Tab-separated table of C-alpha atoms in Angstrom:
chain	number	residue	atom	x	y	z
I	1023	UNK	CA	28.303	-14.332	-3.464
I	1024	UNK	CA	25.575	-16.515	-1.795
I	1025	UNK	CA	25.853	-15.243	1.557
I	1026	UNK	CA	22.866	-14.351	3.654
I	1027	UNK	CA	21.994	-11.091	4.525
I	1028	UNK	CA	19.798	-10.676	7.752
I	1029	UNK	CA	16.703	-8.282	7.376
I	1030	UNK	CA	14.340	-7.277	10.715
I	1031	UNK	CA	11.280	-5.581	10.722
I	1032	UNK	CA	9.767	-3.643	13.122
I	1033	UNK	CA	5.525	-3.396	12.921
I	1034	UNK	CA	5.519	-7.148	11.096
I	1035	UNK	CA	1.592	-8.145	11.865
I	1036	UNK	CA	0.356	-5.019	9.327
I	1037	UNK	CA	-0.810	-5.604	5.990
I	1038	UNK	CA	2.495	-4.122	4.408
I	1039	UNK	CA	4.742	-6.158	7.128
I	1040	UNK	CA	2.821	-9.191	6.124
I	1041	UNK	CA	4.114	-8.409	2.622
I	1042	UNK	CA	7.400	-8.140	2.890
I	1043	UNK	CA	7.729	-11.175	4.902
I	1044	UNK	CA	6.570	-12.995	1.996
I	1045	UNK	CA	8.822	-11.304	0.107
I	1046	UNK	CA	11.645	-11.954	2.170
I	1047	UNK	CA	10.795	-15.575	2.719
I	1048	UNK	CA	11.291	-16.354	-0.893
I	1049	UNK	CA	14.236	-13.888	-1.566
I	1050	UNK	CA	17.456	-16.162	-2.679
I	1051	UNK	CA	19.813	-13.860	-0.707
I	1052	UNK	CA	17.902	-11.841	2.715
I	1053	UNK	CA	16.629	-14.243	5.428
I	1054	UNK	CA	14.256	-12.098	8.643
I	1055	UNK	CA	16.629	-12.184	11.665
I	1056	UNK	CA	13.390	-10.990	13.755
I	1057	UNK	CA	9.739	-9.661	13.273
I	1058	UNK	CA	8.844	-7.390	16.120
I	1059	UNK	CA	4.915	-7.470	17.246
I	1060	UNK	CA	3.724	-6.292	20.306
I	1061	UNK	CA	-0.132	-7.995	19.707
I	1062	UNK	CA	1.393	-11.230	18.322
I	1063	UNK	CA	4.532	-11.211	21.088
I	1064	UNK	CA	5.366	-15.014	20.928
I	1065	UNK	CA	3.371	-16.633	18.593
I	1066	UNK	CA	4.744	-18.336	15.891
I	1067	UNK	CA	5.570	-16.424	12.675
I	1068	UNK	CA	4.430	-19.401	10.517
I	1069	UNK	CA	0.653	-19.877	11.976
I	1070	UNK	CA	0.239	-16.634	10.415
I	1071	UNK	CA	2.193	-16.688	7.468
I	1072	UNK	CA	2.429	-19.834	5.497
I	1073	UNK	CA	4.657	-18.448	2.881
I	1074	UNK	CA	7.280	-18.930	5.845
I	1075	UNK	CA	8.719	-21.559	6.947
I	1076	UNK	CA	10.793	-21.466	9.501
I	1077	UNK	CA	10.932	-21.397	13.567
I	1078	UNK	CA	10.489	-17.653	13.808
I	1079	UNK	CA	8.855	-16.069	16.383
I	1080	UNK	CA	7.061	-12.657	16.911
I	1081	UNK	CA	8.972	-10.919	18.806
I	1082	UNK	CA	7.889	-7.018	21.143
I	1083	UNK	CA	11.339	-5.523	20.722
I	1084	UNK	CA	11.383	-1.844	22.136
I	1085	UNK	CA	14.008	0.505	19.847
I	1086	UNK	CA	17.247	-0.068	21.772
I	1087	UNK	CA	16.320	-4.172	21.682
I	1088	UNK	CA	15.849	-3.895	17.806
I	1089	UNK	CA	19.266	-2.051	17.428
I	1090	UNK	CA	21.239	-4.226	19.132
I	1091	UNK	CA	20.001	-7.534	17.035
I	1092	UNK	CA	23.060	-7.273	14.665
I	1093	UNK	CA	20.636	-7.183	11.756
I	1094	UNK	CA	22.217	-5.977	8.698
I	1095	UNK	CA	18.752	-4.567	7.843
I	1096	UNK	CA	16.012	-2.986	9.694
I	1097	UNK	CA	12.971	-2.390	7.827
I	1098	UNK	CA	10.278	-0.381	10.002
I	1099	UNK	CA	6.626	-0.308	9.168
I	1100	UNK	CA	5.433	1.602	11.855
I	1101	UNK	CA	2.737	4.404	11.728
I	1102	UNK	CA	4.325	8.194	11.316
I	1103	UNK	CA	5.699	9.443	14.246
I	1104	UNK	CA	6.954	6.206	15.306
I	1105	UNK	CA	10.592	5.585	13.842
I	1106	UNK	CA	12.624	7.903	15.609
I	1107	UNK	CA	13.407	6.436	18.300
I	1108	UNK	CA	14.522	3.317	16.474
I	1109	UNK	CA	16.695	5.329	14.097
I	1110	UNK	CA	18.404	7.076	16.691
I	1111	UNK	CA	19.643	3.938	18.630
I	1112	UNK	CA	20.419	2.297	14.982
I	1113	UNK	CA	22.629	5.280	14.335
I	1114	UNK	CA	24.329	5.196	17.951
I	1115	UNK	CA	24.671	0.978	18.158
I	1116	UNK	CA	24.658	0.167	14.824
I	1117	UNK	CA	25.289	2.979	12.177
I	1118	UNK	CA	26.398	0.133	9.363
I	1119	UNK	CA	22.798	-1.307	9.564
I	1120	UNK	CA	20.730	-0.487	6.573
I	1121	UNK	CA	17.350	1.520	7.444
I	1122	UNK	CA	14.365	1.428	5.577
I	1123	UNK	CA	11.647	3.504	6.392
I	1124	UNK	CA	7.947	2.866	5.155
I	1125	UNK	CA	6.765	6.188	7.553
I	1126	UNK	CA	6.644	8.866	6.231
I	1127	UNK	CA	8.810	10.339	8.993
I	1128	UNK	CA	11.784	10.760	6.775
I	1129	UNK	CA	10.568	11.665	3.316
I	1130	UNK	CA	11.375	15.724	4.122
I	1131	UNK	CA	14.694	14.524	5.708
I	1132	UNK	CA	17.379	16.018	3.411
I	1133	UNK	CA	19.574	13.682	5.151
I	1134	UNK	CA	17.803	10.103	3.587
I	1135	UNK	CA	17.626	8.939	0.001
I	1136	UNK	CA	14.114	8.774	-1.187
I	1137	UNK	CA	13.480	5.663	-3.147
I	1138	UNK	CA	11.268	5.696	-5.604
I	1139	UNK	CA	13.757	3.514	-8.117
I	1140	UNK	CA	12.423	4.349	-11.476
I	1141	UNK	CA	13.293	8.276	-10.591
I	1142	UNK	CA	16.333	8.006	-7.995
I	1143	UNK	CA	18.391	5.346	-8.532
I	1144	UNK	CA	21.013	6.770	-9.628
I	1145	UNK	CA	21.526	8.472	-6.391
I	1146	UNK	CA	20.984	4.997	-4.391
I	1147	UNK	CA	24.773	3.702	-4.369
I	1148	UNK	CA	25.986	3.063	-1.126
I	1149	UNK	CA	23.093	4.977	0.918
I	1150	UNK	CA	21.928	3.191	4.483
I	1151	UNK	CA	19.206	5.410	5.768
I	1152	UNK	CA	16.349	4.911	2.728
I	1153	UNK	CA	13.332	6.713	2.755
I	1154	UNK	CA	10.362	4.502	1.121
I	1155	UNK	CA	8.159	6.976	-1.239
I	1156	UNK	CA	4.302	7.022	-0.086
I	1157	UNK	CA	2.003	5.008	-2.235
I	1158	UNK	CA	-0.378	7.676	-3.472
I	1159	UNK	CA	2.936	9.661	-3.903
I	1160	UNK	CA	4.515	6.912	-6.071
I	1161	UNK	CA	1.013	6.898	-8.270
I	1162	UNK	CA	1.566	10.402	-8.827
I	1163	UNK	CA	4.955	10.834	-9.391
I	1164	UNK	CA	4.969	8.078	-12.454
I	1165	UNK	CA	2.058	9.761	-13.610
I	1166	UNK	CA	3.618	13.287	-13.674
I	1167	UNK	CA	7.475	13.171	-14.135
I	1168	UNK	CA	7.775	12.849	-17.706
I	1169	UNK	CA	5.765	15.440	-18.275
I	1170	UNK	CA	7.545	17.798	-15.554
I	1171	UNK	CA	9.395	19.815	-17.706
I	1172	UNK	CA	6.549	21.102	-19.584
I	1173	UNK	CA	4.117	21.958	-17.333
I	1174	UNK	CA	2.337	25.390	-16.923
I	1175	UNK	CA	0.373	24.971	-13.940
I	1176	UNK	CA	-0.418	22.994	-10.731
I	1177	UNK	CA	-0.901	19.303	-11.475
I	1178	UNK	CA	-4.285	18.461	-10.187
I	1179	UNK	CA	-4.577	14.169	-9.282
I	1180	UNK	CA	-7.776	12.501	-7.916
I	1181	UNK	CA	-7.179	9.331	-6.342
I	1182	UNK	CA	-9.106	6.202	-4.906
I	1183	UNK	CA	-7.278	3.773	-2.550
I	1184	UNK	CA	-8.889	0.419	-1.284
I	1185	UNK	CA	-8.928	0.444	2.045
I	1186	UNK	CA	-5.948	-1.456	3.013
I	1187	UNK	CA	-4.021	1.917	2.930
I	1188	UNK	CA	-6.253	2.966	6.067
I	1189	UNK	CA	-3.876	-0.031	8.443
I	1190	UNK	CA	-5.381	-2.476	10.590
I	1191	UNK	CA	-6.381	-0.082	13.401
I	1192	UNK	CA	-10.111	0.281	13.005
I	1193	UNK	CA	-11.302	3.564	11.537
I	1194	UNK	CA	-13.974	4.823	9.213
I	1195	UNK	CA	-11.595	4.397	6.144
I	1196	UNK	CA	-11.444	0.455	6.849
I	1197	UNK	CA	-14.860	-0.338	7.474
I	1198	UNK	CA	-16.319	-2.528	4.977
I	1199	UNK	CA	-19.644	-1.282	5.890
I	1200	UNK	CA	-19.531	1.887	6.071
I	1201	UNK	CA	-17.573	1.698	2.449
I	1202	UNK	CA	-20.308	-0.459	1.247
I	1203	UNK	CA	-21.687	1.528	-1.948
I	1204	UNK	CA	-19.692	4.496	-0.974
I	1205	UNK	CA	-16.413	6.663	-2.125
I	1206	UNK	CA	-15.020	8.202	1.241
I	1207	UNK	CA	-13.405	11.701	0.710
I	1208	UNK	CA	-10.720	13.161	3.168
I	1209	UNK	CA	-7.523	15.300	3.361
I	1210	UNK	CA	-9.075	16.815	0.577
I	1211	UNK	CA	-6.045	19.566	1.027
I	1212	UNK	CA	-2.649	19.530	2.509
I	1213	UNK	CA	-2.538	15.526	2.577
I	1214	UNK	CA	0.979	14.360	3.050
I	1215	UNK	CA	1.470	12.712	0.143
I	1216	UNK	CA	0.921	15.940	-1.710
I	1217	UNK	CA	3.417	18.124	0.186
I	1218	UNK	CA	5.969	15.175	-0.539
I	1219	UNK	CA	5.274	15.058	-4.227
I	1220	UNK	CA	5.015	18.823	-4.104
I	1221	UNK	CA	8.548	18.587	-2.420
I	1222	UNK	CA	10.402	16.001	-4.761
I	1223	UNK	CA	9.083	17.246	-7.910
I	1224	UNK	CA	9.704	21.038	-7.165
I	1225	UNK	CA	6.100	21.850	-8.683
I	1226	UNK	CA	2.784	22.305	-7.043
I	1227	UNK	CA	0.298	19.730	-6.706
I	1228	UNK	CA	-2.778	19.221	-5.758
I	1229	UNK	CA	-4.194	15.911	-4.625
I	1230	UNK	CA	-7.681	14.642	-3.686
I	1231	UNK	CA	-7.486	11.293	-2.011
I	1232	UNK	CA	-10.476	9.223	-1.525
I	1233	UNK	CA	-11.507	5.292	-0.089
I	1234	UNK	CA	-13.293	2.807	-1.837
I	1235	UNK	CA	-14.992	-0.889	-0.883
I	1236	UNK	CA	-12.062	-2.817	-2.548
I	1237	UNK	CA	-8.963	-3.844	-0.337
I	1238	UNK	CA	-6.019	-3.016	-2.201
I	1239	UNK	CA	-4.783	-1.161	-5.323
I	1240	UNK	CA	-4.802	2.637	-6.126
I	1241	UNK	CA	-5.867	4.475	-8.850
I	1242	UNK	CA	-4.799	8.068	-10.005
I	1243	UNK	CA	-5.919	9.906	-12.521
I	1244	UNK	CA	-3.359	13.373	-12.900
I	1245	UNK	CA	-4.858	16.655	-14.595
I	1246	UNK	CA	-2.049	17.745	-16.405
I	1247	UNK	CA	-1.341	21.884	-18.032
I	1248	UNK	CA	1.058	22.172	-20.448
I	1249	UNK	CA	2.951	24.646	-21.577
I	1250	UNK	CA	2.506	24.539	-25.247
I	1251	UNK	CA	0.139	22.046	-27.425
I	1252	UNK	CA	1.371	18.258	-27.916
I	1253	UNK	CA	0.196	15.119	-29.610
I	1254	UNK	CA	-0.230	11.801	-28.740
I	1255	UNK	CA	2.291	10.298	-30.255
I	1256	UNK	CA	4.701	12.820	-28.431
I	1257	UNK	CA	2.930	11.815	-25.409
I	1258	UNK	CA	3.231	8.678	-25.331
I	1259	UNK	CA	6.946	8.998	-26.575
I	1260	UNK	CA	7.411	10.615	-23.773
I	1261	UNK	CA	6.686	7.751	-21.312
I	1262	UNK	CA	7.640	5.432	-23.014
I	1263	UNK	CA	11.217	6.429	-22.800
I	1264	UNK	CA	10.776	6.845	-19.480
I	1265	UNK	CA	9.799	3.727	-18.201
I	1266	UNK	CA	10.193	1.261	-21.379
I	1267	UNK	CA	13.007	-0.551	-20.027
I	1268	UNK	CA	11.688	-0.460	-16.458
I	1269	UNK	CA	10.467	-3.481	-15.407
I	1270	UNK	CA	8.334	-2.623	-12.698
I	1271	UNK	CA	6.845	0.089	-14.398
I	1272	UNK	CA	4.017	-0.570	-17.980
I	1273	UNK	CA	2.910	2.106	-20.174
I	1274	UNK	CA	-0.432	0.997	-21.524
I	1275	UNK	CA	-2.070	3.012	-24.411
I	1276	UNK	CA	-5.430	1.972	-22.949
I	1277	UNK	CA	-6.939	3.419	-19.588
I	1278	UNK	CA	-5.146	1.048	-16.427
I	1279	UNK	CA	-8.253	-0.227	-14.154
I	1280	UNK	CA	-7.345	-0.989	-10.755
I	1281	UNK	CA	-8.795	-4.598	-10.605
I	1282	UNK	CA	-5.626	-4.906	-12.908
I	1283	UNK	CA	-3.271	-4.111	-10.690
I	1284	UNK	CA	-3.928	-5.858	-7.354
I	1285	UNK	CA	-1.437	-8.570	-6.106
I	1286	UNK	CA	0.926	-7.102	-9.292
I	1287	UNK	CA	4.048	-5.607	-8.476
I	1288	UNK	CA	4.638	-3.337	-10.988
I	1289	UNK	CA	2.945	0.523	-11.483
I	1290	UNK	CA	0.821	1.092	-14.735
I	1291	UNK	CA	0.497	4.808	-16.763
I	1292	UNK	CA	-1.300	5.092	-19.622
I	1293	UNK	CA	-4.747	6.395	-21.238
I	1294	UNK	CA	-3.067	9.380	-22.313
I	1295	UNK	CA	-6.221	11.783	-23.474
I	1296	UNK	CA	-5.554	15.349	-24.847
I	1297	UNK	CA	-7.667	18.181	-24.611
I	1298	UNK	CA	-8.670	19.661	-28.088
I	1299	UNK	CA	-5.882	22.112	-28.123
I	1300	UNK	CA	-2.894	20.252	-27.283
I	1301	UNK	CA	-2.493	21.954	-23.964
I	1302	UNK	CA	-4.356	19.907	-21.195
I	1303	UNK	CA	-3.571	16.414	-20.771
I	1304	UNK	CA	-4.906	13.538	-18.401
I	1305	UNK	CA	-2.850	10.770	-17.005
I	1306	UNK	CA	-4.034	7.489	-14.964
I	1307	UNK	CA	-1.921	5.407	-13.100
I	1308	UNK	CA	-2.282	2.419	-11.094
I	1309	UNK	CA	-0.449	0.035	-8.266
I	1310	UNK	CA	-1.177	-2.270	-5.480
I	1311	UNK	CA	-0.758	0.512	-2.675
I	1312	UNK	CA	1.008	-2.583	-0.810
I	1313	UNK	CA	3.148	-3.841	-3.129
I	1314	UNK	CA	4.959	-1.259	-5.581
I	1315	UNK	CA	3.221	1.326	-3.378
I	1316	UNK	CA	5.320	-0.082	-0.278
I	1317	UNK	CA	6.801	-3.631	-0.086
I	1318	UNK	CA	8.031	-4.500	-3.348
I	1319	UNK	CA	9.356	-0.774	-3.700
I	1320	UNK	CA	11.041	-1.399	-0.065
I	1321	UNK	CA	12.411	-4.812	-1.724
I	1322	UNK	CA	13.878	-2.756	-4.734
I	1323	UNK	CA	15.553	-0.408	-2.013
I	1324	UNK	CA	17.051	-3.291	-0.125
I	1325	UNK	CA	18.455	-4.729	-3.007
I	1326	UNK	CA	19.723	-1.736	-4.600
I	1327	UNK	CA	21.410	-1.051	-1.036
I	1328	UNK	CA	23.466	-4.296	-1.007
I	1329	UNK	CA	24.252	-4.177	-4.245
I	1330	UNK	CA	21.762	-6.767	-5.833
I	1331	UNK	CA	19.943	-7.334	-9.359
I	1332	UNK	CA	17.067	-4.363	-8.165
I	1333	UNK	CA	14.267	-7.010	-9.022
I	1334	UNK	CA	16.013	-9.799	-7.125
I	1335	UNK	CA	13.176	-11.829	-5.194
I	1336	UNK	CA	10.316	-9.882	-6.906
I	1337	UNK	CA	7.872	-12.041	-9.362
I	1338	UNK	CA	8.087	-10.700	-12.420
């Protein structure tokens, strides 16, 4: 089948909208229906991004507006908070429609399937109301689930976002001056990204997220306790049969550095080091926070959804 499939998005002029609509514009099978935008109402999608080519316009469509477009998708990348109004008039206009959610309004929502691929696929047949994993959250869960069975303790994971993760809106976090020589510390407890890996991995964790001067990418470095002593070779066994036939997913035996990872689409995990006795073990992982940490993962969703090749549209 060739057939198009028509994808909107709601919150398009963001850095992770912007993605996606590249995405989209070179996917053999989706083509955007509408990009809603209530600062760039009118203007011409193409005069902002080149990668499309087309007559689109922005659009400022209001919830009941965006469910009644017929889409058979409706990506929204819209701050927390924001998507329930749009999912209830989806569900009472157009319940067919596909929803994908890049909030992180519906991650506790029993009711969604949370997609993070690599780890719930297999539950991804035939769902339409998709819950897309947080980025820090994806860093950490790679980092910690193939280890999950054999941990004693609370998982402890320091991370450092660029600061393209702190949106467009200005704020402290996205101010290249005030980041200027600096690491930025906040939500040092109770962030939402560690209640939701806290949730979907049934285990507590503790997370420490911090901003940096660079613009994308996220590292993550996990402080694993185990429950009895391991090697390294049983280590690394251990992730590699996890994710060695993933494709969006690379287990490196050396440390992943960020500068690595930015504009990639894929997640890295590797410099596996070992306390002395076996028992503690320290994991770093890395992704472009708006890539596999949001568009390409929402990409994976979509095509998973319609029943696609999961990597369909997404350079390898």
């Amino acid at each position: 089948m060739t057939a198009k499939i028509s994808l909107g998005l709601v919150g398009a002029r963001g850095h992770v909208g912007a993605e996606l609509i590249r995405l989209v514009a070179a996917h053999p099978r989706f083509e955007l229906a509408f990009v809603s935008s209530r600062e760039r109402d009118g203007q011409r999608l193409a005069d902002h991004e080149p990668s499309y080519a087309g007559d689109l316009r922005y659009t400022n469509l209001d919830a009941e507006a965006a469910a009644g477009q017929g889409a058979d998708a409706l990506v929204l990348a819209l701050p927390n908070a924001m998507a329930a109004p749009f999912v209830a008039q989806v569900d009472a206009r157009a319940p067919a429609t596909v929803v994908v959610d890049l909030s992180a309004d519906y991650r506790f929502d029993d009711g969604w399937h949370y997609g993070l691929p690599e780890l719930t696929r297999a539950d991804a047949a035939g769902k339409r109301r998709i819950s897309n994993p947080g980025c820090y959250a994806t860093a950490m869960q790679v980092a910690i689930a193939p280890m999950h069975d054999v941990l004693a303790g609370p998982v402890q994971c320091f991370g450092v976002s660029g600061y393209s993760g702190a949106g467009t809106s200005p704020s402290d976090k996205n101010d290249p001056d005030k980041l200027r020589d600096n690491l930025m510390p906040y939500s040092l407890t109770g962030h939402v990204h560690e209640r939701e890996v806290t949730r979907r991995l049934g285990l507590p964790v503790e997370f420490m997220p911090h901003v940096a001067a660079h613009f994308r990418g996220i590292t993550l470095t996990a402080n694993l306790h185990l429950s009895r002593p391991f090697d390294l070779d049983e280590v690394r066994g251990r992730y590699y049969a996890a994710y060695g036939a993933e494709p969006l997913v690379e287990v490196t035996g050396d440390t992943p550095w960020v500068s690595r990872i930015a504009g990639r689409h894929h997640a890295e995990v590797g410099g596996f080091t070992l306390a002395a006795d076996g028992r503690r073990l320290v994991v770093v992982s890395t992704l472009d926070n708006l890539l596999k940490g949001a568009a390409t993962q929402a990409l994976q969703n979509l095509n998973l959804a319609f029943g696609l090749p999961e990597t369909m549209g997404i350079p390898a």
